[in-house]
Protein backbone atom coordinates (compact mmCIF):
# COMPACT_ATOMS: atom_id res chain seq x y z
CA UNK A 1 0.00 0.00 0.00
CA UNK A 2 1.26 3.46 -0.89
CA UNK A 3 2.24 5.18 2.30
CA UNK A 4 1.07 8.53 0.89
CA UNK A 5 -2.50 7.35 0.48
CA UNK A 6 -4.26 7.24 3.79
CA UNK A 7 -7.03 4.83 2.92
CA UNK A 8 -8.41 4.85 6.44
CA UNK A 9 -9.44 8.48 5.98
CA UNK A 10 -11.75 7.55 3.10
CA UNK A 11 -15.44 6.73 3.52
CA UNK A 12 -15.95 4.01 0.95
CA UNK A 13 -19.60 3.00 0.79
CA UNK A 14 -20.10 -0.39 2.44
CA UNK A 15 -22.11 -1.91 -0.45
CA UNK A 16 -19.29 -0.94 -2.83
CA UNK A 17 -16.54 -2.25 -0.58
CA UNK A 18 -18.22 -5.66 -0.47
CA UNK A 19 -17.93 -5.88 -4.26
CA UNK A 20 -14.20 -5.14 -4.42
CA UNK A 21 -13.15 -8.59 -5.61
CA UNK A 22 -15.83 -8.57 -8.28
CA UNK A 23 -14.65 -5.13 -9.28
CA UNK A 24 -11.02 -6.16 -9.71
CA UNK A 25 -12.09 -9.24 -11.67
CA UNK A 26 -14.25 -7.18 -14.05
CA UNK A 27 -11.52 -4.63 -14.62
CA UNK A 28 -8.85 -7.24 -15.29
CA UNK A 29 -11.07 -9.23 -17.66
CA UNK A 30 -11.55 -6.08 -19.72
CA UNK A 31 -7.93 -5.00 -19.38
CA UNK A 32 -6.73 -8.27 -20.91
CA UNK A 33 -8.85 -7.79 -24.02
CA UNK A 34 -8.66 -4.13 -25.02
CA UNK A 35 -10.82 -3.29 -28.05
CA UNK A 36 -10.93 -0.23 -30.26
CA UNK A 37 -13.51 2.32 -31.38
CA UNK A 38 -16.91 0.75 -32.17
CA UNK A 39 -15.57 -2.80 -32.44
CA UNK A 40 -16.02 -3.99 -28.85
CA UNK A 41 -17.53 -7.49 -28.89
CA UNK A 42 -15.81 -8.89 -25.80
CA UNK A 43 -16.19 -5.73 -23.71
CA UNK A 44 -19.86 -5.44 -24.65
CA UNK A 45 -20.47 -9.06 -23.75
CA UNK A 46 -19.07 -8.55 -20.23
CA UNK A 47 -21.14 -5.41 -19.72
CA UNK A 48 -24.38 -6.87 -21.08
CA UNK A 49 -24.04 -10.05 -19.06
CA UNK A 50 -23.51 -8.04 -15.89
CA UNK A 51 -26.37 -5.61 -16.54
CA UNK A 52 -28.84 -8.33 -17.50
CA UNK A 53 -28.36 -9.91 -14.10
CA UNK A 54 -29.46 -6.66 -12.50
CA UNK A 55 -32.87 -6.67 -14.17
CA UNK A 56 -32.51 -3.18 -15.65
CA UNK A 57 -34.06 -1.96 -18.87
CA UNK A 58 -31.28 -2.19 -21.45
CA UNK A 59 -30.75 -0.59 -24.86
CA UNK A 60 -28.02 -2.57 -26.63
CA UNK A 61 -26.98 -0.90 -29.88
CA UNK A 62 -27.08 2.83 -29.23
CA UNK A 63 -24.68 4.79 -31.44
CA UNK A 64 -23.59 1.58 -33.18
CA UNK A 65 -22.03 -0.15 -30.15
CA UNK A 66 -23.13 1.80 -27.08
CA UNK A 67 -25.16 0.35 -24.22
CA UNK A 68 -27.60 2.15 -21.93
CA UNK A 69 -29.17 0.65 -18.80
CA UNK A 70 -32.01 2.60 -17.22
CA UNK A 71 -33.53 2.79 -13.77
CA UNK A 72 -36.82 4.56 -14.36
CA UNK A 73 -38.81 6.42 -11.71
CA UNK A 74 -40.89 9.59 -11.70
CA UNK A 75 -38.73 12.68 -11.07
CA UNK A 76 -35.56 14.10 -12.58
CA UNK A 77 -33.27 12.03 -14.80
CA UNK A 78 -29.49 11.92 -14.60
CA UNK A 79 -27.00 10.35 -17.01
CA UNK A 80 -23.78 8.72 -15.79
CA UNK A 81 -21.25 7.94 -18.51
CA UNK A 82 -18.34 5.52 -18.86
CA UNK A 83 -16.33 5.07 -22.06
CA UNK A 84 -15.40 1.54 -23.14
CA UNK A 85 -12.70 1.74 -25.83
CA UNK A 86 -8.94 1.21 -25.64
CA UNK A 87 -5.99 2.50 -27.64
CA UNK A 88 -3.70 1.33 -30.39
CA UNK A 89 -0.72 1.18 -28.01
CA UNK A 90 1.44 -1.82 -27.10
CA UNK A 91 1.36 -2.40 -23.35
CA UNK A 92 4.75 -2.32 -21.63
CA UNK A 93 3.51 -3.48 -18.22
CA UNK A 94 4.27 -7.02 -17.22
CA UNK A 95 1.30 -7.93 -15.09
CA UNK A 96 -0.81 -11.00 -14.71
CA UNK A 97 -3.66 -9.05 -16.37
CA UNK A 98 -1.67 -7.41 -19.17
CA UNK A 99 -3.17 -7.09 -22.65
CA UNK A 100 -3.38 -10.24 -24.73
CA UNK A 101 -4.59 -8.19 -27.71
CA UNK A 102 -1.11 -7.37 -28.98
CA UNK A 103 -0.89 -3.77 -30.11
CA UNK A 104 -3.96 -2.67 -28.15
CA UNK A 105 -4.07 -1.45 -24.59
CA UNK A 106 -6.38 0.11 -22.03
CA UNK A 107 -3.95 3.01 -21.57
CA UNK A 108 -6.65 5.57 -20.79
CA UNK A 109 -8.26 3.79 -17.85
CA UNK A 110 -11.58 3.17 -19.61
CA UNK A 111 -11.59 -0.39 -18.21
CA UNK A 112 -11.74 1.30 -14.79
CA UNK A 113 -14.49 3.69 -15.91
CA UNK A 114 -16.70 0.81 -17.09
CA UNK A 115 -16.08 -1.18 -13.91
CA UNK A 116 -16.93 1.68 -11.55
CA UNK A 117 -20.20 2.32 -13.38
CA UNK A 118 -21.18 -1.37 -13.46
CA UNK A 119 -20.63 -1.65 -9.73
CA UNK A 120 -22.62 1.54 -9.13
CA UNK A 121 -25.45 0.17 -11.31
CA UNK A 122 -25.53 -3.01 -9.22
CA UNK A 123 -25.66 -1.11 -5.93
CA UNK A 124 -28.18 1.46 -7.14
CA UNK A 125 -30.46 -1.15 -8.74
CA UNK A 126 -31.34 -2.29 -5.23
CA UNK A 127 -32.06 1.20 -3.88
CA UNK A 128 -35.15 3.38 -3.83
CA UNK A 129 -34.65 6.52 -5.91
CA UNK A 130 -36.87 9.49 -6.65
CA UNK A 131 -35.79 9.84 -10.25
CA UNK A 132 -34.27 8.06 -13.22
CA UNK A 133 -30.68 7.06 -13.89
CA UNK A 134 -29.19 6.23 -17.28
CA UNK A 135 -25.98 4.23 -17.06
CA UNK A 136 -24.31 4.93 -20.36
CA UNK A 137 -21.47 2.82 -21.79
CA UNK A 138 -19.96 4.68 -24.72
CA UNK A 139 -17.85 3.38 -27.61
CA UNK A 140 -15.18 5.27 -29.58
CA UNK A 141 -14.20 8.04 -27.18
CA UNK A 142 -10.64 7.93 -28.52
CA UNK A 143 -11.24 10.02 -31.64
CA UNK A 144 -14.37 8.29 -32.96
CA UNK A 145 -16.97 10.75 -31.62
CA UNK A 146 -18.89 7.91 -29.96
CA UNK A 147 -20.72 10.40 -27.71
CA UNK A 148 -22.18 12.15 -30.76
CA UNK A 149 -23.25 8.82 -32.25
CA UNK A 150 -25.13 7.92 -29.08
CA UNK A 151 -26.84 11.30 -28.78
CA UNK A 152 -27.93 11.25 -32.43
CA UNK A 153 -29.02 7.58 -32.46
CA UNK A 154 -32.40 7.51 -34.17
CA UNK A 155 -33.57 4.37 -32.37
CA UNK A 156 -32.81 5.58 -28.85
CA UNK A 157 -31.49 9.17 -28.60
CA UNK A 158 -29.94 8.86 -25.14
CA UNK A 159 -30.82 12.34 -23.94
CA UNK A 160 -34.56 11.69 -24.44
CA UNK A 161 -37.19 9.19 -23.16
CA UNK A 162 -37.03 10.21 -20.34
CA UNK A 163 -35.37 13.54 -21.03
CA UNK A 164 -32.04 13.86 -19.21
CA UNK A 165 -31.70 16.81 -16.79
CA UNK A 166 -27.98 16.59 -16.07
CA UNK A 167 -24.94 14.59 -17.23
CA UNK A 168 -21.88 13.33 -15.35
CA UNK A 169 -18.58 11.75 -16.33
CA UNK A 170 -15.45 10.54 -14.55
CA UNK A 171 -11.92 10.19 -15.91
CA UNK A 172 -9.19 8.47 -13.95
CA UNK A 173 -5.80 10.19 -13.90
CA UNK A 174 -2.45 9.45 -12.29
CA UNK A 175 -1.61 13.15 -12.56
CA UNK A 176 -3.77 13.65 -9.44
CA UNK A 177 -3.00 11.72 -6.26
CA UNK A 178 -5.55 9.15 -5.16
CA UNK A 179 -8.18 10.65 -2.86
CA UNK A 180 -8.27 13.96 -4.72
CA UNK A 181 -10.17 15.28 -7.72
CA UNK A 182 -10.27 18.00 -10.30
CA UNK A 183 -13.82 19.33 -10.62
CA UNK A 184 -13.48 22.52 -12.63
CA UNK A 185 -16.21 25.14 -12.14
CA UNK A 186 -16.17 25.85 -15.86
CA UNK A 187 -13.70 24.39 -18.39
CA UNK A 188 -13.07 20.69 -17.79
CA UNK A 189 -11.16 19.90 -20.98
CA UNK A 190 -9.77 21.94 -23.82
CA UNK A 191 -10.78 22.33 -27.43
CA UNK A 192 -8.72 20.29 -29.83
CA UNK A 193 -8.32 21.61 -33.37
CA UNK A 194 -5.97 20.68 -36.19
CA UNK A 195 -4.45 22.83 -38.90
CA UNK A 196 -3.15 21.72 -42.27
CA UNK A 197 -0.87 24.06 -44.22
CA UNK A 198 0.61 23.55 -47.65
CA UNK A 199 3.17 25.99 -49.03
CA UNK A 200 3.44 25.82 -52.79
CA UNK A 201 6.67 27.29 -54.14
CA UNK A 202 8.66 26.55 -57.29
CA UNK A 203 11.26 23.82 -57.22
CA UNK A 204 14.57 23.85 -59.06
CA UNK A 205 18.30 23.09 -58.91
CA UNK A 206 19.81 23.63 -55.50
CA UNK A 207 22.73 25.48 -57.09
CA UNK A 208 20.39 28.17 -58.43
CA UNK A 209 18.02 29.08 -55.61
CA UNK A 210 17.39 32.52 -57.12
CA UNK A 211 15.43 30.78 -59.89
CA UNK A 212 13.16 28.99 -57.39
CA UNK A 213 10.55 29.89 -54.78
CA UNK A 214 11.87 27.95 -51.82
CA UNK A 215 9.02 26.44 -49.74
CA UNK A 216 11.43 25.26 -47.02
CA UNK A 217 12.62 28.78 -46.13
CA UNK A 218 9.03 29.97 -46.17
CA UNK A 219 7.94 26.99 -44.04
CA UNK A 220 10.66 27.56 -41.44
CA UNK A 221 9.72 31.21 -41.16
CA UNK A 222 6.07 30.24 -40.85
CA UNK A 223 6.74 27.78 -37.99
CA UNK A 224 8.82 30.35 -36.09
CA UNK A 225 6.15 33.00 -36.52
CA UNK A 226 3.35 30.64 -35.43
CA UNK A 227 5.19 30.32 -32.12
CA UNK A 228 4.60 34.02 -31.43
CA UNK A 229 0.80 33.59 -31.35
CA UNK A 230 0.61 32.11 -27.85
CA UNK A 231 3.54 34.14 -26.51
CA UNK A 232 2.60 37.50 -28.09
CA UNK A 233 -1.12 37.52 -28.97
CA UNK A 234 -2.90 35.46 -26.31
CA UNK A 235 -3.54 37.24 -23.01
CA UNK A 236 -1.46 35.34 -20.41
CA UNK A 237 -4.49 34.93 -18.16
CA UNK A 238 -5.82 32.45 -20.75
CA UNK A 239 -4.33 29.05 -21.47
CA UNK A 240 -3.44 27.99 -24.99
CA UNK A 241 -1.09 25.61 -26.75
CA UNK A 242 -0.04 25.65 -30.39
CA UNK A 243 2.17 22.76 -31.48
CA UNK A 244 3.55 22.12 -34.95
CA UNK A 245 3.72 18.35 -35.21
CA UNK A 246 4.58 17.67 -38.85
CA UNK A 247 6.95 19.34 -41.36
CA UNK A 248 7.50 17.50 -44.62
CA UNK A 249 9.40 18.85 -47.60
CA UNK A 250 11.99 17.69 -50.11
CA UNK A 251 13.64 14.36 -50.85
CA UNK A 252 17.20 14.91 -52.11
CA UNK A 253 20.41 16.89 -51.51
CA UNK A 254 20.52 18.84 -54.71
CA UNK A 255 17.02 20.06 -55.46
CA UNK A 256 14.77 22.67 -53.92
CA UNK A 257 11.32 21.07 -53.65
CA UNK A 258 8.02 22.39 -54.93
CA UNK A 259 6.12 22.32 -51.70
CA UNK A 260 6.15 21.96 -47.94
CA UNK A 261 3.44 20.42 -45.76
CA UNK A 262 2.98 21.53 -42.16
CA UNK A 263 0.47 20.26 -39.62
CA UNK A 264 -0.24 20.94 -36.00
CA UNK A 265 -2.75 21.27 -33.22
CA UNK A 266 -4.29 24.06 -31.14
CA UNK A 267 -5.63 23.57 -27.60
CA UNK A 268 -7.49 26.17 -25.61
CA UNK A 269 -10.68 26.79 -23.62
CA UNK A 270 -12.50 30.04 -24.40
CA UNK A 271 -14.15 30.44 -27.82
CA UNK A 272 -12.64 33.95 -28.18
CA UNK A 273 -9.12 32.57 -27.72
CA UNK A 274 -9.85 29.78 -30.17
CA UNK A 275 -11.04 32.34 -32.73
CA UNK A 276 -8.10 34.68 -32.09
CA UNK A 277 -5.54 31.92 -32.71
CA UNK A 278 -7.24 30.92 -35.94
CA UNK A 279 -7.37 34.51 -37.13
CA UNK A 280 -3.66 34.96 -36.41
CA UNK A 281 -2.76 31.77 -38.28
CA UNK A 282 -4.69 33.10 -41.29
CA UNK A 283 -2.86 36.44 -41.07
CA UNK A 284 0.57 34.84 -40.70
CA UNK A 285 -0.08 32.55 -43.66
CA UNK A 286 -1.12 35.57 -45.75
CA UNK A 287 2.05 37.39 -44.65
CA UNK A 288 4.26 34.44 -45.63
CA UNK A 289 2.47 34.25 -48.97
CA UNK A 290 3.21 37.86 -49.86
CA UNK A 291 6.65 37.93 -48.23
CA UNK A 292 7.92 34.82 -50.04
CA UNK A 293 5.84 35.04 -53.25
CA UNK A 294 4.56 31.53 -52.64
CA UNK A 295 1.03 30.15 -52.28
CA UNK A 296 -0.14 29.09 -48.84
CA UNK A 297 -3.19 26.87 -48.45
CA UNK A 298 -4.64 26.62 -44.96
CA UNK A 299 -7.38 24.37 -43.59
CA UNK A 300 -8.69 23.85 -40.06
CA UNK A 301 -10.46 20.88 -38.58
CA UNK A 302 -12.41 21.53 -35.39
CA UNK A 303 -12.05 18.17 -33.73
CA UNK A 304 -13.25 18.65 -30.14
CA UNK A 305 -14.99 21.48 -28.33
CA UNK A 306 -13.95 22.07 -24.72
CA UNK A 307 -16.10 20.49 -22.02
CA UNK A 308 -17.89 23.29 -20.19
CA UNK A 309 -18.97 22.21 -16.72
CA UNK A 310 -22.00 23.78 -15.11
CA UNK A 311 -20.76 25.47 -11.95
CA UNK A 312 -23.63 24.28 -9.73
CA UNK A 313 -23.18 20.70 -10.98
CA UNK A 314 -19.42 20.86 -10.41
CA UNK A 315 -19.95 22.17 -6.88
CA UNK A 316 -22.43 19.36 -6.21
CA UNK A 317 -19.90 16.79 -7.45
CA UNK A 318 -17.19 18.27 -5.23
CA UNK A 319 -19.55 18.24 -2.22
CA UNK A 320 -20.46 14.61 -2.91
CA UNK A 321 -16.81 13.70 -3.28
CA UNK A 322 -16.05 15.31 0.08
CA UNK A 323 -18.34 12.71 1.68
CA UNK A 324 -16.19 9.92 0.22
CA UNK A 325 -12.82 11.61 0.75
CA UNK A 326 -13.22 14.18 3.52
CA UNK A 327 -9.55 15.14 3.44
CA UNK A 328 -9.30 15.16 -0.35
CA UNK A 329 -8.58 18.32 -2.26
CA UNK A 330 -10.51 19.75 -5.18
CA UNK A 331 -8.45 21.03 -8.08
CA UNK A 332 -10.21 23.51 -10.35
CA UNK A 333 -7.81 23.82 -13.31
CA UNK A 334 -8.49 21.25 -15.99
CA UNK A 335 -5.69 19.55 -17.88
CA UNK A 336 -5.20 20.37 -21.58
CA UNK A 337 -6.72 17.14 -22.78
CA UNK A 338 -9.44 16.60 -25.37
CA UNK A 339 -12.50 14.50 -24.46
CA UNK A 340 -15.71 13.90 -26.36
CA UNK A 341 -17.89 14.26 -23.24
CA UNK A 342 -18.40 17.83 -24.53
CA UNK A 343 -21.21 16.46 -26.72
CA UNK A 344 -23.13 15.81 -23.49
CA UNK A 345 -22.29 19.10 -21.74
CA UNK A 346 -23.08 21.06 -24.92
CA UNK A 347 -26.59 19.62 -24.66
CA UNK A 348 -27.25 19.45 -20.90
CA UNK A 349 -25.76 20.92 -17.69
CA UNK A 350 -23.28 18.59 -16.04
CA UNK A 351 -19.81 17.93 -14.73
CA UNK A 352 -16.84 15.97 -16.01
CA UNK A 353 -14.53 15.17 -13.14
CA UNK A 354 -10.94 13.93 -13.07
CA UNK A 355 -10.60 11.26 -10.38
CA UNK A 356 -7.12 10.98 -8.91
CA UNK A 357 -5.60 7.49 -8.91
CA UNK A 358 -1.93 8.48 -8.75
CA UNK A 359 0.42 6.86 -6.23
CA UNK A 360 4.18 6.90 -5.79
CA UNK A 361 4.47 3.56 -7.56
CA UNK A 362 1.96 4.18 -10.34
CA UNK A 363 2.44 7.56 -11.92
CA UNK A 364 2.67 6.87 -15.68
CA UNK A 365 0.43 9.33 -17.53
CA UNK A 366 -2.67 8.47 -19.56
CA UNK A 367 -1.85 7.08 -23.02
CA UNK A 368 1.56 5.86 -21.84
CA UNK A 369 2.43 2.19 -22.62
CA UNK A 370 3.24 1.91 -18.91
CA UNK A 371 -0.08 3.33 -17.69
CA UNK A 372 -1.71 1.39 -14.88
CA UNK A 373 -3.68 2.49 -11.84
CA UNK A 374 -4.18 1.48 -8.24
CA UNK A 375 -7.39 -0.52 -8.43
CA UNK A 376 -8.55 0.79 -5.06
CA UNK A 377 -9.27 4.06 -6.86
CA UNK A 378 -12.30 2.23 -8.29
CA UNK A 379 -13.69 1.94 -4.76
CA UNK A 380 -13.61 5.70 -4.58
CA UNK A 381 -15.12 6.19 -8.03
CA UNK A 382 -17.93 3.66 -7.58
CA UNK A 383 -18.75 5.10 -4.13
CA UNK A 384 -18.84 8.55 -5.68
CA UNK A 385 -21.29 7.40 -8.39
CA UNK A 386 -23.58 5.86 -5.78
CA UNK A 387 -23.37 8.86 -3.46
CA UNK A 388 -23.87 11.36 -6.27
CA UNK A 389 -27.01 9.55 -7.41
CA UNK A 390 -28.35 9.50 -3.86
CA UNK A 391 -27.51 13.18 -3.38
CA UNK A 392 -29.35 14.08 -6.58
CA UNK A 393 -32.22 11.59 -6.39
CA UNK A 394 -32.88 10.88 -2.74
CA UNK A 395 -36.48 9.87 -2.06
ZN1 LIG B 1 -7.64 8.71 -23.95
ZN1 LIG C 1 -9.95 8.55 -21.82
XYZ file of C-alpha atoms and ligand atoms in Angstrom:
397
model
C 0.000 0.000 0.000
C 1.257 3.457 -0.895
C 2.242 5.181 2.302
C 1.070 8.527 0.895
C -2.502 7.352 0.476
C -4.259 7.242 3.790
C -7.034 4.830 2.925
C -8.407 4.854 6.440
C -9.443 8.481 5.983
C -11.754 7.552 3.099
C -15.436 6.727 3.520
C -15.953 4.007 0.953
C -19.601 2.996 0.793
C -20.103 -0.391 2.436
C -22.106 -1.906 -0.448
C -19.285 -0.940 -2.831
C -16.543 -2.249 -0.582
C -18.224 -5.659 -0.474
C -17.934 -5.875 -4.259
C -14.198 -5.138 -4.419
C -13.149 -8.588 -5.610
C -15.832 -8.572 -8.279
C -14.652 -5.128 -9.284
C -11.024 -6.157 -9.706
C -12.090 -9.235 -11.672
C -14.247 -7.180 -14.054
C -11.522 -4.628 -14.621
C -8.847 -7.244 -15.289
C -11.075 -9.230 -17.656
C -11.547 -6.081 -19.719
C -7.934 -4.997 -19.383
C -6.733 -8.274 -20.909
C -8.851 -7.790 -24.016
C -8.663 -4.125 -25.020
C -10.823 -3.291 -28.046
C -10.932 -0.227 -30.261
C -13.509 2.316 -31.375
C -16.910 0.745 -32.171
C -15.570 -2.799 -32.436
C -16.015 -3.992 -28.846
C -17.530 -7.492 -28.886
C -15.806 -8.887 -25.798
C -16.188 -5.729 -23.707
C -19.856 -5.444 -24.649
C -20.466 -9.061 -23.753
C -19.066 -8.552 -20.234
C -21.135 -5.411 -19.719
C -24.381 -6.869 -21.084
C -24.043 -10.049 -19.056
C -23.506 -8.041 -15.888
C -26.370 -5.610 -16.543
C -28.837 -8.328 -17.504
C -28.359 -9.913 -14.101
C -29.465 -6.657 -12.497
C -32.870 -6.669 -14.168
C -32.507 -3.175 -15.645
C -34.064 -1.963 -18.865
C -31.283 -2.191 -21.454
C -30.748 -0.594 -24.864
C -28.020 -2.574 -26.631
C -26.977 -0.898 -29.882
C -27.080 2.826 -29.233
C -24.682 4.791 -31.436
C -23.587 1.576 -33.177
C -22.033 -0.146 -30.152
C -23.130 1.804 -27.079
C -25.160 0.348 -24.222
C -27.596 2.152 -21.930
C -29.168 0.655 -18.798
C -32.010 2.602 -17.220
C -33.527 2.790 -13.769
C -36.818 4.565 -14.364
C -38.812 6.420 -11.707
C -40.889 9.588 -11.702
C -38.735 12.680 -11.072
C -35.561 14.102 -12.577
C -33.272 12.031 -14.796
C -29.485 11.916 -14.605
C -27.003 10.353 -17.005
C -23.776 8.719 -15.786
C -21.250 7.942 -18.508
C -18.339 5.523 -18.864
C -16.335 5.067 -22.060
C -15.398 1.542 -23.144
C -12.705 1.739 -25.834
C -8.942 1.208 -25.641
C -5.993 2.502 -27.636
C -3.704 1.332 -30.385
C -0.716 1.183 -28.011
C 1.438 -1.822 -27.103
C 1.364 -2.400 -23.348
C 4.752 -2.323 -21.628
C 3.506 -3.479 -18.217
C 4.271 -7.021 -17.221
C 1.302 -7.930 -15.095
C -0.810 -10.997 -14.706
C -3.659 -9.052 -16.368
C -1.671 -7.412 -19.170
C -3.172 -7.085 -22.652
C -3.381 -10.241 -24.732
C -4.586 -8.191 -27.708
C -1.111 -7.366 -28.978
C -0.886 -3.769 -30.110
C -3.955 -2.665 -28.147
C -4.069 -1.447 -24.587
C -6.383 0.113 -22.030
C -3.950 3.014 -21.567
C -6.653 5.569 -20.794
C -8.257 3.785 -17.849
C -11.577 3.167 -19.610
C -11.592 -0.394 -18.209
C -11.744 1.296 -14.792
C -14.492 3.689 -15.908
C -16.703 0.812 -17.086
C -16.079 -1.184 -13.913
C -16.928 1.683 -11.552
C -20.197 2.325 -13.381
C -21.182 -1.366 -13.463
C -20.626 -1.647 -9.731
C -22.624 1.537 -9.129
C -25.448 0.167 -11.306
C -25.532 -3.006 -9.224
C -25.658 -1.112 -5.933
C -28.178 1.462 -7.143
C -30.459 -1.151 -8.742
C -31.341 -2.294 -5.226
C -32.061 1.202 -3.877
C -35.153 3.380 -3.832
C -34.652 6.523 -5.913
C -36.873 9.491 -6.652
C -35.795 9.839 -10.248
C -34.272 8.056 -13.218
C -30.675 7.061 -13.890
C -29.189 6.232 -17.283
C -25.979 4.226 -17.058
C -24.315 4.927 -20.364
C -21.469 2.824 -21.795
C -19.959 4.683 -24.722
C -17.852 3.383 -27.613
C -15.185 5.271 -29.578
C -14.203 8.042 -27.182
C -10.635 7.928 -28.524
C -11.240 10.017 -31.638
C -14.367 8.288 -32.956
C -16.971 10.753 -31.618
C -18.888 7.908 -29.961
C -20.719 10.402 -27.708
C -22.175 12.154 -30.764
C -23.247 8.823 -32.247
C -25.129 7.916 -29.076
C -26.843 11.304 -28.778
C -27.927 11.246 -32.433
C -29.020 7.584 -32.463
C -32.403 7.507 -34.172
C -33.567 4.365 -32.369
C -32.808 5.579 -28.851
C -31.488 9.168 -28.603
C -29.939 8.861 -25.145
C -30.820 12.343 -23.944
C -34.559 11.692 -24.437
C -37.186 9.194 -23.162
C -37.028 10.213 -20.342
C -35.372 13.544 -21.030
C -32.044 13.865 -19.207
C -31.703 16.806 -16.792
C -27.981 16.589 -16.066
C -24.939 14.594 -17.226
C -21.879 13.332 -15.346
C -18.582 11.747 -16.330
C -15.448 10.536 -14.552
C -11.924 10.185 -15.914
C -9.189 8.465 -13.947
C -5.801 10.188 -13.896
C -2.452 9.453 -12.291
C -1.614 13.145 -12.557
C -3.766 13.653 -9.444
C -2.998 11.717 -6.264
C -5.547 9.154 -5.162
C -8.177 10.648 -2.858
C -8.270 13.956 -4.719
C -10.172 15.281 -7.718
C -10.273 18.003 -10.301
C -13.825 19.332 -10.620
C -13.482 22.518 -12.631
C -16.208 25.140 -12.141
C -16.172 25.849 -15.863
C -13.702 24.393 -18.393
C -13.074 20.690 -17.790
C -11.161 19.901 -20.976
C -9.767 21.935 -23.822
C -10.779 22.326 -27.425
C -8.718 20.288 -29.834
C -8.321 21.612 -33.371
C -5.968 20.676 -36.192
C -4.447 22.834 -38.903
C -3.154 21.719 -42.268
C -0.874 24.062 -44.218
C 0.611 23.553 -47.654
C 3.166 25.992 -49.032
C 3.444 25.820 -52.794
C 6.672 27.288 -54.140
C 8.656 26.551 -57.293
C 11.264 23.825 -57.219
C 14.574 23.845 -59.057
C 18.295 23.089 -58.914
C 19.814 23.627 -55.502
C 22.727 25.478 -57.091
C 20.390 28.170 -58.433
C 18.019 29.076 -55.607
C 17.388 32.515 -57.124
C 15.432 30.777 -59.892
C 13.163 28.986 -57.386
C 10.551 29.888 -54.780
C 11.869 27.950 -51.818
C 9.016 26.440 -49.742
C 11.433 25.257 -47.022
C 12.620 28.780 -46.129
C 9.029 29.970 -46.175
C 7.938 26.989 -44.043
C 10.662 27.555 -41.443
C 9.724 31.212 -41.160
C 6.070 30.236 -40.850
C 6.744 27.784 -37.991
C 8.819 30.350 -36.094
C 6.147 33.004 -36.525
C 3.354 30.635 -35.427
C 5.192 30.323 -32.117
C 4.597 34.017 -31.427
C 0.800 33.587 -31.347
C 0.612 32.108 -27.852
C 3.535 34.140 -26.515
C 2.595 37.497 -28.090
C -1.117 37.516 -28.966
C -2.899 35.459 -26.309
C -3.542 37.238 -23.011
C -1.457 35.339 -20.412
C -4.492 34.933 -18.164
C -5.822 32.448 -20.753
C -4.333 29.054 -21.467
C -3.439 27.987 -24.992
C -1.092 25.606 -26.751
C -0.041 25.645 -30.385
C 2.173 22.762 -31.482
C 3.548 22.120 -34.947
C 3.716 18.354 -35.212
C 4.584 17.675 -38.854
C 6.945 19.335 -41.363
C 7.502 17.499 -44.624
C 9.404 18.853 -47.601
C 11.988 17.694 -50.115
C 13.640 14.358 -50.852
C 17.200 14.914 -52.110
C 20.413 16.889 -51.507
C 20.519 18.842 -54.709
C 17.015 20.064 -55.459
C 14.774 22.669 -53.923
C 11.321 21.071 -53.648
C 8.025 22.386 -54.934
C 6.118 22.317 -51.702
C 6.148 21.959 -47.944
C 3.441 20.417 -45.759
C 2.976 21.533 -42.155
C 0.469 20.256 -39.622
C -0.242 20.941 -36.001
C -2.754 21.269 -33.218
C -4.291 24.056 -31.138
C -5.628 23.572 -27.604
C -7.486 26.166 -25.610
C -10.683 26.794 -23.621
C -12.503 30.041 -24.402
C -14.150 30.443 -27.819
C -12.643 33.953 -28.177
C -9.119 32.575 -27.721
C -9.850 29.781 -30.173
C -11.043 32.343 -32.735
C -8.096 34.681 -32.092
C -5.542 31.919 -32.707
C -7.239 30.915 -35.944
C -7.367 34.512 -37.126
C -3.659 34.957 -36.412
C -2.765 31.768 -38.285
C -4.689 33.101 -41.292
C -2.859 36.437 -41.073
C 0.565 34.841 -40.703
C -0.081 32.546 -43.664
C -1.120 35.574 -45.747
C 2.051 37.387 -44.651
C 4.256 34.437 -45.632
C 2.467 34.254 -48.974
C 3.212 37.856 -49.862
C 6.648 37.931 -48.234
C 7.920 34.819 -50.037
C 5.844 35.036 -53.254
C 4.557 31.525 -52.640
C 1.026 30.150 -52.279
C -0.139 29.087 -48.844
C -3.188 26.871 -48.446
C -4.644 26.618 -44.960
C -7.377 24.374 -43.592
C -8.688 23.848 -40.063
C -10.460 20.880 -38.583
C -12.407 21.529 -35.388
C -12.055 18.167 -33.729
C -13.250 18.648 -30.144
C -14.989 21.477 -28.326
C -13.954 22.072 -24.721
C -16.098 20.489 -22.019
C -17.887 23.294 -20.189
C -18.965 22.212 -16.724
C -21.999 23.778 -15.110
C -20.757 25.469 -11.946
C -23.628 24.277 -9.732
C -23.183 20.696 -10.984
C -19.424 20.856 -10.407
C -19.947 22.175 -6.878
C -22.427 19.364 -6.213
C -19.896 16.790 -7.455
C -17.189 18.267 -5.230
C -19.550 18.245 -2.221
C -20.464 14.613 -2.910
C -16.809 13.701 -3.279
C -16.055 15.314 0.078
C -18.338 12.714 1.680
C -16.185 9.924 0.216
C -12.819 11.611 0.746
C -13.224 14.184 3.521
C -9.547 15.141 3.436
C -9.295 15.160 -0.347
C -8.582 18.322 -2.255
C -10.514 19.746 -5.178
C -8.448 21.035 -8.084
C -10.212 23.506 -10.355
C -7.815 23.818 -13.312
C -8.492 21.247 -15.995
C -5.685 19.549 -17.880
C -5.200 20.371 -21.576
C -6.717 17.140 -22.777
C -9.444 16.604 -25.372
C -12.496 14.500 -24.457
C -15.714 13.903 -26.359
C -17.890 14.260 -23.242
C -18.400 17.826 -24.532
C -21.212 16.463 -26.721
C -23.133 15.807 -23.494
C -22.287 19.096 -21.741
C -23.081 21.060 -24.918
C -26.592 19.615 -24.660
C -27.249 19.451 -20.898
C -25.765 20.918 -17.691
C -23.283 18.590 -16.038
C -19.812 17.932 -14.730
C -16.843 15.974 -16.010
C -14.528 15.172 -13.136
C -10.935 13.932 -13.066
C -10.602 11.264 -10.379
C -7.124 10.980 -8.914
C -5.599 7.488 -8.906
C -1.928 8.477 -8.755
C 0.416 6.865 -6.226
C 4.178 6.904 -5.785
C 4.468 3.563 -7.562
C 1.956 4.181 -10.338
C 2.438 7.562 -11.922
C 2.671 6.873 -15.681
C 0.431 9.327 -17.527
C -2.667 8.475 -19.559
C -1.845 7.082 -23.015
C 1.558 5.859 -21.837
C 2.434 2.188 -22.624
C 3.236 1.915 -18.907
C -0.078 3.333 -17.688
C -1.709 1.392 -14.876
C -3.679 2.491 -11.841
C -4.178 1.478 -8.244
C -7.392 -0.522 -8.434
C -8.551 0.791 -5.059
C -9.267 4.063 -6.856
C -12.298 2.234 -8.287
C -13.693 1.937 -4.764
C -13.609 5.705 -4.576
C -15.123 6.185 -8.027
C -17.927 3.659 -7.581
C -18.746 5.099 -4.125
C -18.836 8.549 -5.681
C -21.286 7.405 -8.386
C -23.585 5.861 -5.781
C -23.370 8.858 -3.459
C -23.873 11.365 -6.274
C -27.005 9.553 -7.415
C -28.350 9.500 -3.860
C -27.511 13.181 -3.377
C -29.346 14.080 -6.581
C -32.219 11.587 -6.393
C -32.881 10.877 -2.737
C -36.479 9.868 -2.062
Zn -7.637 8.710 -23.951
Zn -9.952 8.546 -21.825
